[in-house]
Amino acid sequence: MAKRNTITKQLILESLKNSKSAVSQEILQKELGESVDRATIYRVLNSFCEDGIVHKILGDDGKFYFAFCINCSGKQHKHNHFHFKCLTCGKIECLPNEMDINLPQGYRSVNFNGFISGYCANCSLINCF
C-alpha cells in the first residue's frame, strides 16, 4: 500500500532537510507551531525512519533526535558512525567516518549507533579550551 504524501509530511521533511543538525520532536514542534500535533510528528518521523529517509539518534539526554540521511539514496540507513553533540551550541551531527567494530568470533553486527559529546570545531575556537 502506497503511503500518502501529506502537507504535514512535506513540512516535516523540509524542516529536516534544512536543518544543520539532528532535531528532536520538540524542536520540530516549536518550528511547525500548533498546526501539527506531537503524535503526528512522532508518527511521521518514525515512518521516515522505516523508509530510510531519516535516522534516529538516541542522545545522551535520553531524547531521540532525527537526522536527514544525505548519502542513503532512499535505502535503509545502514552506515555505522558516531554522532557528536556540542556541549556549547547543542548541535548534534553525524560524523562522516564509518566505524568498524571488532566483535568476538561468532558475533555479527547489523547496525551501530555511537554518541560522543564535547565541543564542535566552531565552539572550540570561540572558547579556546
XYZ file of C-alpha atoms in Angstrom:
129
model
C 0.000 0.000 0.000
C 1.422 3.356 -1.035
C 1.918 5.996 1.642
C 0.177 9.314 1.223
C 2.282 12.414 0.768
C 0.554 14.943 3.009
C 1.269 18.612 3.603
C 2.381 17.735 7.149
C 4.895 15.190 5.849
C 6.212 17.743 3.365
C 6.607 20.374 6.114
C 8.466 17.966 8.409
C 10.709 16.714 5.594
C 11.602 20.259 4.514
C 12.393 21.130 8.121
C 14.722 18.127 8.405
C 16.407 18.862 5.060
C 17.010 22.495 6.012
C 18.316 21.706 9.485
C 22.054 21.934 10.056
C 21.739 19.476 12.946
C 19.724 16.469 14.059
C 16.467 17.648 15.638
C 14.133 16.344 18.314
C 10.361 16.183 18.130
C 10.230 19.203 20.458
C 12.378 21.276 18.111
C 10.132 20.377 15.170
C 7.037 21.179 17.260
C 8.365 24.676 18.014
C 9.244 25.242 14.371
C 5.911 23.988 12.994
C 3.762 25.525 15.703
C 0.379 24.319 16.874
C -0.744 23.352 13.367
C 0.812 19.886 13.814
C 0.317 17.850 16.979
C 3.019 15.908 18.800
C 1.662 12.448 17.951
C 1.576 13.260 14.230
C 5.182 14.472 14.288
C 6.316 11.250 16.005
C 4.308 9.109 13.585
C 5.779 10.891 10.542
C 9.342 10.749 11.937
C 9.060 7.021 12.644
C 7.625 6.458 9.155
C 10.590 8.364 7.686
C 12.930 6.113 9.721
C 11.258 2.979 8.355
C 11.603 4.346 4.816
C 15.296 5.209 5.303
C 14.737 8.945 4.806
C 15.962 9.852 8.293
C 17.706 8.000 11.071
C 17.057 8.082 14.781
C 19.769 9.014 17.269
C 19.469 8.382 20.988
C 21.115 11.360 22.676
C 22.959 11.423 25.978
C 19.918 13.213 27.427
C 17.633 10.237 26.679
C 15.820 12.067 23.866
C 15.578 10.864 20.298
C 16.923 13.111 17.562
C 16.331 12.680 13.855
C 18.778 13.410 11.057
C 18.070 13.551 7.335
C 20.021 10.840 5.502
C 22.037 12.642 2.854
C 24.003 9.687 1.472
C 21.443 6.899 1.798
C 19.697 7.438 -1.566
C 16.369 6.274 -0.130
C 17.843 2.977 1.080
C 17.720 1.869 4.680
C 20.204 3.763 6.824
C 22.949 1.210 7.376
C 26.255 3.022 7.640
C 27.732 2.808 11.093
C 29.032 6.047 12.509
C 29.245 8.119 15.656
C 27.073 11.125 16.367
C 28.513 14.205 18.049
C 26.756 16.701 20.338
C 28.401 20.026 21.127
C 28.059 20.939 24.800
C 28.134 24.660 23.983
C 25.861 25.145 20.950
C 23.876 21.885 21.276
C 24.330 20.911 17.632
C 24.050 17.156 17.006
C 25.640 15.903 13.820
C 26.658 12.699 12.097
C 30.396 12.203 11.964
C 31.460 11.156 8.463
C 33.672 8.151 9.165
C 32.139 4.699 9.347
C 33.296 2.620 12.280
C 34.487 -0.942 12.052
C 33.751 -2.689 15.327
C 35.728 -5.853 16.058
C 33.300 -8.270 17.676
C 34.160 -11.616 19.233
C 34.118 -14.623 16.931
C 30.594 -15.778 16.131
C 29.041 -12.312 16.562
C 27.665 -10.421 13.577
C 26.915 -6.697 13.568
C 23.890 -5.368 11.721
C 23.929 -1.742 12.861
C 25.907 0.508 15.171
C 24.977 3.830 16.749
C 27.542 5.642 18.899
C 27.290 9.010 20.634
C 30.049 11.433 21.642
C 29.650 14.759 23.441
C 32.240 17.516 23.540
C 32.901 20.796 21.739
C 32.482 21.241 17.976
C 35.210 22.867 15.890
C 33.423 26.222 15.895
C 32.805 26.345 19.656
C 36.306 25.064 20.438
C 37.762 28.047 18.555
C 35.472 30.535 20.282
C 36.033 29.218 23.798
C 39.720 28.241 23.397
C 39.593 25.334 25.839
